[in-house]
């Protein structure tokens, strides 16, 4: 037993000596063999999407939509519109939008009439909007709701220039926004657009002119100011 213990101690001592010798040696490499520069990996075909299910480049697109003026206090907040676009590439599209405003007043204007006897139908209201629209298509992808129900999606930014026509005058307008399409076939898509419009517009509040007992004002009596309106459009889009 003593003999076996002596052998075990000898083996441990030899192992420690070899371990120390292995880590004690310093390896010196020639300078010319060391890495002198770094490179980035190069991919042969850096294409994010190879096979698009929905191809838009070189195709026209027609939209029909309902518009809702989210920040309009007096005039009717609804309008119907039509748009036509040409997709010059998978990144850019150019189009024309025409929207016709509904007649009448908002629910808030009706409340003011009932409580204070203010008839805002005497004030000028918007009739139509015509805008040239540019879309920058930023992200294309897909969204799976079930194993068999998949939407291709398109997120884009928009910039528009055009005019807003009131009953007595037309004002130049600009708009910026963001939109999203959900293609449920290769041609049809649900389209959502949120735009912020900026244009000169008449102020519908005019002292001494809105009550039935007041003399009916001329539309030009209303003062004007720069007006911002947030508008949400929801509609259908067809590619052809």
Coordinates of N, CA and C in Angstrom, one line a residue:
X1 N 0.8 -1.2 0.0 CA 0.0 0.0 0.0 C 0.9 1.3 0.0
X2 N 2.0 1.2 0.7 CA 2.9 2.3 0.8 C 3.5 2.6 -0.6
X3 N 3.8 1.4 -1.2 CA 4.4 1.5 -2.6 C 3.4 2.2 -3.5
X4 N 2.2 1.8 -3.5 CA 1.2 2.4 -4.4 C 1.0 3.9 -4.1
X5 N 1.1 4.3 -2.9 CA 1.0 5.7 -2.5 C 2.2 6.5 -3.0
X6 N 3.4 5.9 -3.0 CA 4.5 6.6 -3.5 C 4.4 6.8 -5.0
X7 N 3.9 5.8 -5.7 CA 3.7 5.9 -7.2 C 2.7 7.0 -7.5
X8 N 1.6 7.1 -6.8 CA 0.6 8.1 -7.0 C 1.2 9.5 -6.8
X9 N 2.0 9.7 -5.7 CA 2.6 11.0 -5.5 C 3.6 11.4 -6.6
X10 N 4.3 10.4 -7.1 CA 5.3 10.7 -8.2 C 4.6 11.1 -9.4
X11 N 3.5 10.4 -9.7 CA 2.7 10.8 -11.0 C 2.2 12.2 -10.9
X12 N 1.7 12.6 -9.7 CA 1.2 14.0 -9.5 C 2.3 15.0 -9.6
X13 N 3.4 14.7 -9.1 CA 4.5 15.7 -9.2 C 5.0 15.9 -10.6
X14 N 5.1 14.7 -11.4 CA 5.4 14.8 -12.8 C 4.4 15.6 -13.6
X15 N 3.1 15.4 -13.3 CA 2.0 16.1 -14.0 C 2.1 17.6 -13.8
X16 N 2.4 18.0 -12.5 CA 2.5 19.4 -12.2 C 3.7 20.1 -12.9
X17 N 4.8 19.3 -13.0 CA 6.0 19.8 -13.7 C 5.8 20.0 -15.2
X18 N 5.0 19.0 -15.8 CA 4.7 19.2 -17.2 C 3.8 20.4 -17.5
X19 N 2.8 20.5 -16.6 CA 1.8 21.6 -16.7 C 2.5 23.0 -16.6
X20 N 3.4 23.1 -15.7 CA 4.2 24.3 -15.5 C 5.1 24.6 -16.7
X21 N 5.7 23.5 -17.3 CA 6.5 23.7 -18.4 C 5.7 24.2 -19.6
X22 N 4.5 23.6 -19.8 CA 3.6 24.0 -21.0 C 3.2 25.4 -20.9
X23 N 3.0 26.0 -19.8 CA 2.5 27.4 -19.7 C 3.7 28.4 -19.5
X24 N 4.8 27.9 -19.3 CA 5.9 28.8 -19.0 C 6.6 29.2 -20.3
X25 N 6.4 28.5 -21.4 CA 7.1 28.8 -22.7 C 6.4 30.0 -23.4
X26 N 7.1 30.9 -23.9 CA 6.7 32.1 -24.6 C 6.9 31.9 -26.1
X27 N 5.9 31.9 -26.9 CA 6.0 31.7 -28.3 C 6.1 33.1 -29.0
X28 N 7.1 33.3 -29.7 CA 7.3 34.5 -30.5 C 7.1 34.2 -32.0
X29 N 6.2 34.9 -32.6 CA 5.9 34.7 -34.0 C 6.5 35.9 -34.8
X30 N 7.0 35.6 -36.0 CA 7.5 36.7 -36.8 C 6.4 37.8 -37.1
X31 N 6.8 39.0 -37.1 CA 5.8 40.1 -37.3 C 5.1 40.0 -38.6
X32 N 5.8 39.5 -39.7 CA 5.1 39.4 -41.0 C 4.0 38.3 -41.0
X33 N 4.0 37.4 -40.1 CA 3.0 36.4 -40.1 C 1.7 36.8 -39.3
X34 N 1.8 37.9 -38.5 CA 0.6 38.4 -37.8 C -0.3 39.1 -38.7
X35 N -1.6 39.1 -38.3 CA -2.6 39.8 -39.1 C -2.4 41.3 -39.1
X36 N -2.3 41.9 -40.3 CA -2.1 43.3 -40.4 C -3.3 44.2 -40.7
X37 N -4.4 43.5 -41.2 CA -5.6 44.3 -41.5 C -6.8 43.4 -41.3
X38 N -8.0 44.0 -41.3 CA -9.3 43.3 -41.2 C -10.1 43.6 -42.4
X39 N -11.0 42.6 -42.7 CA -11.9 42.8 -43.9 C -13.3 42.4 -43.4
X40 N -14.3 43.0 -44.1 CA -15.7 42.6 -43.8 C -16.1 41.5 -44.7
X41 N -17.1 40.7 -44.3 CA -17.5 39.6 -45.2 C -18.3 40.2 -46.4
X42 N -18.1 39.6 -47.5 CA -18.7 40.1 -48.7 C -19.7 39.0 -49.2
X43 N -21.0 39.4 -49.4 CA -22.0 38.5 -49.8 C -22.2 38.7 -51.3
X44 N -22.3 37.6 -52.0 CA -22.4 37.7 -53.5 C -23.7 38.4 -53.9
X45 N -24.8 38.2 -53.3 CA -26.1 38.8 -53.7 C -26.8 39.3 -52.4
X46 N -26.4 40.6 -52.1 CA -27.1 41.2 -50.9 C -28.5 41.6 -51.1
X47 N -29.4 40.7 -51.4 CA -30.8 41.0 -51.7 C -31.7 40.5 -50.6
X48 N -32.4 41.5 -50.0 CA -33.2 41.1 -48.8 C -34.4 40.3 -49.1
X49 N -35.1 40.6 -50.3 CA -36.2 39.8 -50.7 C -36.0 39.3 -52.1
X50 N -35.9 38.0 -52.3 CA -35.6 37.5 -53.6 C -36.8 37.2 -54.4
X51 N -37.9 36.8 -53.8 CA -39.1 36.5 -54.6 C -40.2 37.2 -53.9
X52 N -40.6 38.3 -54.4 CA -41.7 39.1 -53.8 C -43.1 38.4 -54.3
X53 N -43.9 38.3 -53.3 CA -45.3 37.8 -53.7 C -46.1 38.9 -54.4
X54 N -45.9 40.1 -54.0 CA -46.6 41.3 -54.6 C -45.6 42.2 -55.3
X55 N -45.6 42.2 -56.6 CA -44.7 43.1 -57.3 C -45.4 44.3 -57.7
X56 N -44.9 45.5 -57.4 CA -45.5 46.8 -57.7 C -44.8 47.6 -58.8
X57 N -43.6 47.3 -59.0 CA -42.8 48.1 -59.9 C -43.4 48.1 -61.4
X58 N -43.5 49.3 -62.0 CA -44.0 49.3 -63.3 C -45.5 49.1 -63.4
X59 N -46.3 49.2 -62.3 CA -47.7 48.9 -62.3 C -48.5 50.1 -61.8
X60 N -49.7 50.3 -62.3 CA -50.6 51.3 -61.8 C -51.4 50.7 -60.6
X61 N -52.0 51.7 -59.9 CA -52.8 51.3 -58.7 C -53.9 52.3 -58.5
X62 N -55.1 51.8 -58.3 CA -56.3 52.6 -58.0 C -56.8 52.4 -56.6
X63 N -57.1 53.5 -55.9 CA -57.6 53.5 -54.6 C -58.9 54.1 -54.5
X64 N -59.8 53.5 -53.7 CA -61.0 54.2 -53.2 C -61.0 54.2 -51.7
X65 N -61.3 55.4 -51.1 CA -61.2 55.5 -49.7 C -62.2 56.4 -49.1
X66 N -62.4 56.2 -47.8 CA -63.2 57.0 -46.9 C -62.2 57.8 -46.0
X67 N -62.4 59.1 -46.0 CA -61.5 60.0 -45.1 C -62.3 60.5 -43.9
X68 N -61.5 60.6 -42.8 CA -62.1 61.1 -41.6 C -61.2 62.2 -41.0
X69 N -61.7 63.4 -40.9 CA -60.9 64.5 -40.4 C -61.0 64.5 -38.9
X70 N -59.9 64.0 -38.3 CA -59.9 63.8 -36.8 C -59.9 65.0 -36.0
X71 N -59.5 66.2 -36.5 CA -59.4 67.4 -35.7 C -60.2 68.5 -36.3
X72 N -61.2 68.2 -37.1 CA -62.1 69.2 -37.7 C -63.2 69.5 -36.7
X73 N -63.3 70.8 -36.2 CA -64.3 71.1 -35.2 C -65.7 71.4 -35.7
X74 N -65.8 72.0 -36.9 CA -67.1 72.5 -37.3 C -67.7 71.8 -38.5
X75 N -66.9 71.7 -39.6 CA -67.5 71.1 -40.8 C -67.6 69.6 -40.7
X76 N -68.4 69.0 -41.6 CA -68.6 67.6 -41.6 C -67.2 66.9 -41.7
X77 N -67.0 65.9 -40.9 CA -65.6 65.3 -40.8 C -65.4 64.2 -41.9
X78 N -66.4 63.9 -42.7 CA -66.3 62.7 -43.6 C -66.1 63.2 -45.0
X79 N -65.4 62.4 -45.8 CA -65.3 62.6 -47.2 C -64.9 61.3 -47.9
X80 N -65.2 61.3 -49.2 CA -64.9 60.1 -50.0 C -63.9 60.5 -51.1
X81 N -63.0 59.6 -51.4 CA -61.9 59.9 -52.3 C -61.5 58.8 -53.3
X82 N -60.8 59.2 -54.3 CA -60.3 58.3 -55.3 C -58.8 58.7 -55.5
X83 N -58.0 57.7 -55.7 CA -56.5 58.0 -56.0 C -56.0 57.0 -57.1
X84 N -55.1 57.5 -57.8 CA -54.4 56.7 -58.8 C -52.9 56.9 -58.7
X85 N -52.2 55.8 -58.8 CA -50.7 55.9 -58.6 C -50.0 55.1 -59.7
X86 N -48.8 55.5 -59.9 CA -47.9 54.7 -60.8 C -46.7 54.4 -60.0
X87 N -46.3 53.1 -59.9 CA -45.2 52.7 -59.1 C -44.0 52.6 -60.1
X88 N -43.1 53.6 -59.9 CA -41.9 53.6 -60.8 C -40.9 52.6 -60.4
X89 N -40.9 52.1 -59.2 CA -40.0 51.0 -58.7 C -40.7 50.4 -57.5
X90 N -39.9 49.5 -56.8 CA -40.4 48.9 -55.6 C -40.2 49.8 -54.4
X91 N -39.6 51.0 -54.7 CA -39.4 52.0 -53.6 C -40.2 53.3 -53.7
X92 N -40.6 53.6 -55.0 CA -41.2 54.9 -55.2 C -42.5 54.8 -56.0
X93 N -43.5 55.6 -55.6 CA -44.8 55.7 -56.3 C -45.3 57.1 -56.3
X94 N -45.9 57.5 -57.4 CA -46.4 58.9 -57.6 C -47.9 58.8 -58.0
X95 N -48.7 59.7 -57.4 CA -50.1 59.6 -57.6 C -50.8 60.9 -57.5
X96 N -52.1 60.8 -57.7 CA -53.0 62.0 -57.6 C -54.2 61.5 -56.7
X97 N -54.6 62.4 -55.8 CA -55.7 62.1 -54.9 C -56.8 63.2 -55.1
X98 N -58.0 62.8 -55.1 CA -59.2 63.7 -55.2 C -60.2 63.2 -54.1
X99 N -60.6 64.1 -53.2 CA -61.6 63.7 -52.2 C -62.7 64.8 -52.1
X100 N -63.9 64.3 -52.0 CA -65.1 65.2 -52.0 C -65.6 65.2 -50.5
X101 N -65.7 66.4 -49.9 CA -66.3 66.5 -48.6 C -67.8 66.3 -48.5
X102 N -68.2 65.7 -47.4 CA -69.7 65.6 -47.2 C -70.2 67.0 -46.8
X103 N -71.4 67.2 -47.1 CA -72.1 68.5 -46.8 C -72.5 68.4 -45.3
X104 N -72.8 69.6 -44.7 CA -73.3 69.6 -43.3 C -72.2 69.9 -42.3
X105 N -72.6 69.7 -41.1 CA -71.7 70.1 -39.9 C -71.3 68.9 -39.1
X106 N -70.4 69.1 -38.2 CA -70.0 68.1 -37.3 C -71.0 68.0 -36.1
X107 N -70.9 67.0 -35.3 CA -71.7 66.8 -34.2 C -71.5 67.9 -33.1
X108 N -70.2 68.4 -33.1 CA -69.9 69.4 -32.1 C -70.6 70.7 -32.5
X109 N -70.6 71.0 -33.8 CA -71.3 72.2 -34.3 C -72.8 72.1 -34.0
X110 N -73.3 70.9 -34.2 CA -74.8 70.8 -33.8 C -75.0 71.1 -32.4
X111 N -74.1 70.6 -31.5 CA -74.3 70.9 -30.1 C -74.2 72.4 -29.8
X112 N -73.3 73.1 -30.4 CA -73.2 74.6 -30.3 C -74.5 75.3 -30.7
X113 N -75.1 74.7 -31.8 CA -76.3 75.3 -32.3 C -77.5 75.1 -31.3
X114 N -77.5 73.9 -30.7 CA -78.6 73.6 -29.8 C -78.4 74.4 -28.4
X115 N -77.2 74.6 -28.0 CA -77.0 75.2 -26.7 C -76.9 76.7 -26.8
X116 N -76.3 77.2 -27.9 CA -76.1 78.7 -27.9 C -76.7 79.4 -29.1
X117 N -77.4 78.6 -30.0 CA -78.1 79.2 -31.1 C -77.1 79.7 -32.2
X118 N -75.9 79.0 -32.3 CA -74.9 79.4 -33.3 C -75.1 78.6 -34.6
X119 N -75.4 79.2 -35.7 CA -75.6 78.5 -36.9 C -74.3 78.5 -37.8
X120 N -73.5 77.5 -37.7 CA -72.3 77.4 -38.4 C -72.4 77.1 -39.9
X121 N -73.7 76.9 -40.3 CA -73.8 76.7 -41.8 C -73.6 78.0 -42.5
X122 N -73.6 79.1 -41.8 CA -73.3 80.4 -42.3 C -71.8 80.6 -42.6
X123 N -70.9 79.8 -42.1 CA -69.5 79.9 -42.3 C -69.1 79.0 -43.5
X124 N -68.1 79.4 -44.2 CA -67.6 78.6 -45.3 C -67.0 77.3 -44.9
X125 N -67.2 76.3 -45.7 CA -66.8 74.9 -45.3 C -66.0 74.3 -46.5
X126 N -65.2 73.3 -46.2 CA -64.4 72.7 -47.3 C -65.3 71.9 -48.2
X127 N -65.0 71.9 -49.5 CA -65.8 71.1 -50.5 C -65.0 70.0 -51.1
X128 N -63.7 70.2 -51.4 CA -62.9 69.2 -52.2 C -61.4 69.4 -51.9
X129 N -60.7 68.3 -52.0 CA -59.2 68.3 -51.8 C -58.6 67.6 -53.0
X130 N -57.6 68.3 -53.6 CA -56.9 67.7 -54.7 C -55.4 67.7 -54.4
X131 N -54.7 66.6 -54.4 CA -53.3 66.5 -54.0 C -52.5 65.6 -54.9
X132 N -51.3 66.1 -55.3 CA -50.3 65.2 -55.9 C -49.6 64.5 -54.7
X133 N -49.5 63.2 -54.8 CA -49.0 62.4 -53.6 C -47.8 61.6 -54.1
X134 N -46.7 61.6 -53.2 CA -45.5 60.8 -53.4 C -45.4 59.8 -52.3
X135 N -45.2 58.5 -52.6 CA -45.0 57.4 -51.6 C -43.6 56.9 -51.6
X136 N -42.9 56.9 -50.5 CA -41.6 56.2 -50.3 C -41.9 54.9 -49.6
X137 N -41.8 53.8 -50.3 CA -42.1 52.5 -49.8 C -40.9 51.9 -49.0
X138 N -41.0 51.9 -47.7 CA -39.8 51.7 -46.8 C -39.6 50.2 -46.5
X139 N -40.7 49.5 -46.1 CA -40.6 48.1 -45.6 C -41.7 47.3 -46.3
X140 N -41.2 46.1 -46.8 CA -42.1 45.1 -47.4 C -41.9 43.8 -46.6
X141 N -43.0 43.2 -46.3 CA -42.9 42.0 -45.5 C -44.2 41.2 -45.5
X142 N -44.4 40.3 -44.6 CA -45.6 39.5 -44.5 C -46.0 39.3 -43.1
X143 N -47.3 39.1 -42.9 CA -47.8 38.9 -41.6 C -48.8 37.6 -41.6
X144 N -48.5 36.6 -40.8 CA -49.2 35.4 -40.8 C -50.2 35.4 -39.7
X145 N -51.5 35.3 -40.0 CA -52.6 35.2 -39.0 C -52.8 33.8 -38.6
X146 N -52.9 32.9 -39.6 CA -53.0 31.5 -39.4 C -52.0 30.8 -40.4
X147 N -52.0 29.5 -40.4 CA -51.1 28.8 -41.3 C -51.5 29.0 -42.8
X148 N -52.7 29.3 -43.0 CA -53.2 29.5 -44.4 C -53.5 31.0 -44.7
X149 N -53.6 31.8 -43.7 CA -54.0 33.2 -44.0 C -52.7 34.1 -43.7
X150 N -52.2 34.6 -44.8 CA -51.0 35.4 -44.8 C -51.2 36.7 -45.6
X151 N -50.9 37.9 -44.9 CA -50.9 39.2 -45.6 C -49.5 39.6 -45.9
X152 N -49.3 40.1 -47.2 CA -48.1 40.8 -47.5 C -48.3 42.3 -47.1
X153 N -47.3 42.9 -46.5 CA -47.5 44.2 -45.9 C -46.5 45.2 -46.6
X154 N -46.9 46.5 -46.6 CA -46.1 47.5 -47.2 C -46.3 48.8 -46.3
X155 N -45.2 49.2 -45.7 CA -45.2 50.4 -44.9 C -44.5 51.5 -45.7
X156 N -45.1 52.7 -45.8 CA -44.5 53.8 -46.6 C -44.8 55.1 -45.9
X157 N -44.0 56.1 -46.3 CA -44.2 57.5 -46.0 C -44.8 58.2 -47.2
X158 N -45.5 59.3 -46.9 CA -46.1 60.1 -48.0 C -45.9 61.6 -47.8
X159 N -45.8 62.3 -49.0 CA -45.7 63.7 -49.0 C -46.5 64.2 -50.2
X160 N -47.4 65.3 -49.9 CA -48.3 65.7 -50.9 C -48.3 67.2 -51.0
X161 N -48.7 67.7 -52.2 CA -48.8 69.1 -52.5 C -50.1 69.2 -53.3
X162 N -50.9 70.2 -53.0 CA -52.1 70.4 -53.8 C -52.9 71.6 -53.3
X163 N -54.2 71.4 -53.2 CA -55.1 72.5 -52.8 C -56.4 72.0 -52.1
X164 N -56.9 72.8 -51.2 CA -58.2 72.5 -50.6 C -59.2 73.6 -51.0
X165 N -60.3 73.2 -51.6 CA -61.3 74.1 -52.1 C -62.4 74.3 -51.1
X166 N -62.6 75.5 -50.7 CA -63.8 75.9 -49.9 C -64.9 76.4 -50.8
X167 N -66.1 76.7 -50.3 CA -67.2 77.1 -51.1 C -67.0 78.4 -51.8
X168 N -66.0 79.2 -51.3 CA -65.8 80.5 -51.9 C -64.4 80.7 -52.4
X169 N -63.4 79.8 -52.1 CA -62.0 80.1 -52.4 C -61.2 78.8 -52.3
X170 N -60.1 78.8 -53.1 CA -59.2 77.6 -53.1 C -57.9 78.0 -52.4
X171 N -57.4 77.2 -51.5 CA -56.2 77.5 -50.8 C -55.1 76.4 -51.1
X172 N -53.9 76.8 -51.3 CA -52.8 75.8 -51.5 C -52.6 75.0 -50.2
X173 N -52.2 73.7 -50.3 CA -52.0 72.9 -49.1 C -50.9 71.9 -49.3
X174 N -50.3 71.5 -48.2 CA -49.3 70.5 -48.2 C -49.7 69.5 -47.1
X175 N -49.1 68.2 -47.2 CA -49.4 67.2 -46.3 C -48.3 66.2 -46.2
X176 N -48.0 65.7 -45.0 CA -47.1 64.6 -44.8 C -47.8 63.5 -44.0
X177 N -47.3 62.3 -44.2 CA -48.0 61.2 -43.5 C -47.3 59.9 -43.6
X178 N -48.0 58.9 -43.1 CA -47.4 57.5 -43.0 C -48.6 56.6 -43.4
X179 N -48.3 55.5 -44.1 CA -49.4 54.6 -44.5 C -49.0 53.1 -44.4
X180 N -50.0 52.3 -44.5 CA -49.7 50.8 -44.4 C -50.7 50.1 -45.3
X181 N -50.2 49.2 -46.1 CA -51.1 48.3 -46.9 C -51.0 46.9 -46.5
X182 N -52.1 46.2 -46.5 CA -52.2 44.8 -46.2 C -52.8 44.1 -47.5
X183 N -51.9 43.4 -48.2 CA -52.3 42.7 -49.5 C -52.9 41.4 -49.1
X184 N -54.2 41.2 -49.3 CA -54.8 39.9 -49.1 C -54.9 39.1 -50.4
X185 N -54.6 39.7 -51.5 CA -54.3 38.9 -52.8 C -53.1 39.7 -53.4
X186 N -52.7 39.2 -54.6 CA -51.6 39.9 -55.3 C -52.0 41.2 -55.9
X187 N -53.3 41.5 -55.9 CA -53.8 42.7 -56.5 C -54.5 43.6 -55.5
X188 N -55.3 43.0 -54.6 CA -56.1 43.8 -53.7 C -55.4 44.0 -52.3
X189 N -55.6 45.2 -51.8 CA -55.0 45.5 -50.5 C -55.9 46.4 -49.7
X190 N -55.9 46.3 -48.4 CA -56.5 47.3 -47.5 C -55.4 48.4 -47.3
X191 N -55.9 49.6 -47.4 CA -54.9 50.7 -47.3 C -55.3 51.7 -46.2
X192 N -54.4 52.1 -45.3 CA -54.6 53.0 -44.2 C -53.6 54.2 -44.4
X193 N -54.0 55.4 -44.4 CA -53.2 56.6 -44.5 C -53.5 57.5 -43.4
X194 N -52.5 58.0 -42.7 CA -52.6 59.0 -41.7 C -51.8 60.2 -42.2
X195 N -52.5 61.4 -42.4 CA -51.8 62.5 -43.0 C -52.1 63.8 -42.1
X196 N -51.1 64.6 -42.1 CA -51.3 65.9 -41.4 C -51.3 67.0 -42.5
X197 N -52.4 67.7 -42.7 CA -52.6 68.7 -43.7 C -52.3 70.1 -43.1
X198 N -51.7 71.0 -43.9 CA -51.5 72.4 -43.5 C -51.9 73.3 -44.6
X199 N -52.8 74.2 -44.4 CA -53.3 75.1 -45.4 C -54.0 76.3 -44.8
X200 N -54.0 77.4 -45.5 CA -54.8 78.5 -45.1 C -56.3 78.1 -45.1
X201 N -57.1 78.6 -44.1 CA -58.5 78.3 -44.1 C -59.2 79.4 -43.4
X202 N -60.5 79.6 -43.7 CA -61.3 80.6 -43.0 C -61.6 80.2 -41.6
X203 N -61.6 81.1 -40.6 CA -62.0 80.8 -39.2 C -63.5 80.8 -39.1
X204 N -64.1 79.7 -38.7 CA -65.6 79.7 -38.8 C -66.3 80.5 -37.7
X205 N -65.5 81.0 -36.7 CA -66.1 81.8 -35.7 C -66.1 83.3 -36.0
X206 N -67.2 83.9 -36.1 CA -67.3 85.3 -36.5 C -68.4 86.0 -35.6
X207 N -67.9 86.9 -34.7 CA -68.8 87.5 -33.8 C -69.9 88.3 -34.5
X208 N -71.1 88.1 -34.0 CA -72.2 88.9 -34.6 C -72.7 88.5 -36.0
X209 N -72.4 87.2 -36.3 CA -72.8 86.7 -37.7 C -73.4 85.3 -37.7
X210 N -73.4 84.6 -36.6 CA -73.8 83.2 -36.6 C -75.2 83.0 -36.0
X211 N -75.7 83.9 -35.3 CA -77.1 83.7 -34.8 C -78.1 84.1 -35.9
X212 N -79.3 83.4 -35.8 CA -80.3 83.7 -36.8 C -80.7 85.1 -36.9
X213 N -80.6 85.8 -35.7 CA -81.0 87.2 -35.7 C -80.0 88.1 -36.3
X214 N -78.8 87.6 -36.5 CA -77.7 88.4 -37.1 C -77.8 88.5 -38.6
X215 N -77.4 89.6 -39.2 CA -77.4 89.7 -40.6 C -76.4 88.6 -41.2
X216 N -76.9 88.0 -42.3 CA -76.1 86.9 -42.9 C -74.8 87.4 -43.4
X217 N -73.7 86.8 -43.0 CA -72.4 87.4 -43.4 C -72.0 86.9 -44.8
X218 N -71.1 87.7 -45.4 CA -70.4 87.2 -46.7 C -69.3 86.3 -46.3
X219 N -69.0 85.3 -47.1 CA -67.9 84.4 -46.8 C -66.6 85.1 -46.7
X220 N -66.4 86.2 -47.4 CA -65.1 86.9 -47.3 C -65.0 87.7 -46.0
X221 N -66.1 87.8 -45.2 CA -65.9 88.4 -43.9 C -65.2 87.6 -42.9
X222 N -65.1 86.3 -43.1 CA -64.4 85.5 -42.2 C -62.9 85.6 -42.3
X223 N -62.2 85.8 -41.2 CA -60.7 85.9 -41.2 C -60.1 84.5 -41.6
X224 N -58.8 84.5 -42.0 CA -58.1 83.3 -42.4 C -56.9 83.1 -41.5
X225 N -56.5 81.9 -41.4 CA -55.3 81.5 -40.6 C -54.8 80.2 -41.1
X226 N -53.5 79.9 -40.8 CA -52.9 78.6 -41.2 C -53.5 77.5 -40.3
X227 N -54.1 76.5 -40.9 CA -54.8 75.5 -40.2 C -54.2 74.1 -40.4
X228 N -54.1 73.3 -39.4 CA -53.6 72.0 -39.4 C -54.7 71.0 -39.2
X229 N -54.8 70.0 -40.0 CA -55.9 69.0 -39.9 C -55.3 67.6 -40.0
X230 N -55.6 66.7 -39.0 CA -55.1 65.3 -39.1 C -56.2 64.5 -39.7
X231 N -55.9 63.8 -40.8 CA -56.9 63.0 -41.5 C -56.5 61.5 -41.6
X232 N -57.5 60.7 -41.4 CA -57.3 59.2 -41.5 C -58.1 58.7 -42.7
X233 N -57.4 58.1 -43.6 CA -58.0 57.5 -44.8 C -58.0 56.0 -44.7
X234 N -59.1 55.3 -45.0 CA -59.2 53.9 -45.0 C -59.9 53.5 -46.3
X235 N -59.2 52.5 -47.1 CA -59.8 52.2 -48.3 C -59.2 50.9 -48.9
X236 N -59.7 50.7 -50.2 CA -59.2 49.5 -50.9 C -58.3 49.9 -52.0
X237 N -57.3 49.1 -52.3 CA -56.3 49.4 -53.4 C -56.3 48.2 -54.3
X238 N -56.2 48.6 -55.6 CA -56.1 47.5 -56.7 C -55.0 47.7 -57.6
X239 N -54.1 46.7 -57.7 CA -52.9 46.8 -58.6 C -53.3 46.2 -60.0
X240 N -52.8 46.9 -61.1 CA -53.0 46.3 -62.4 C -51.9 46.7 -63.4

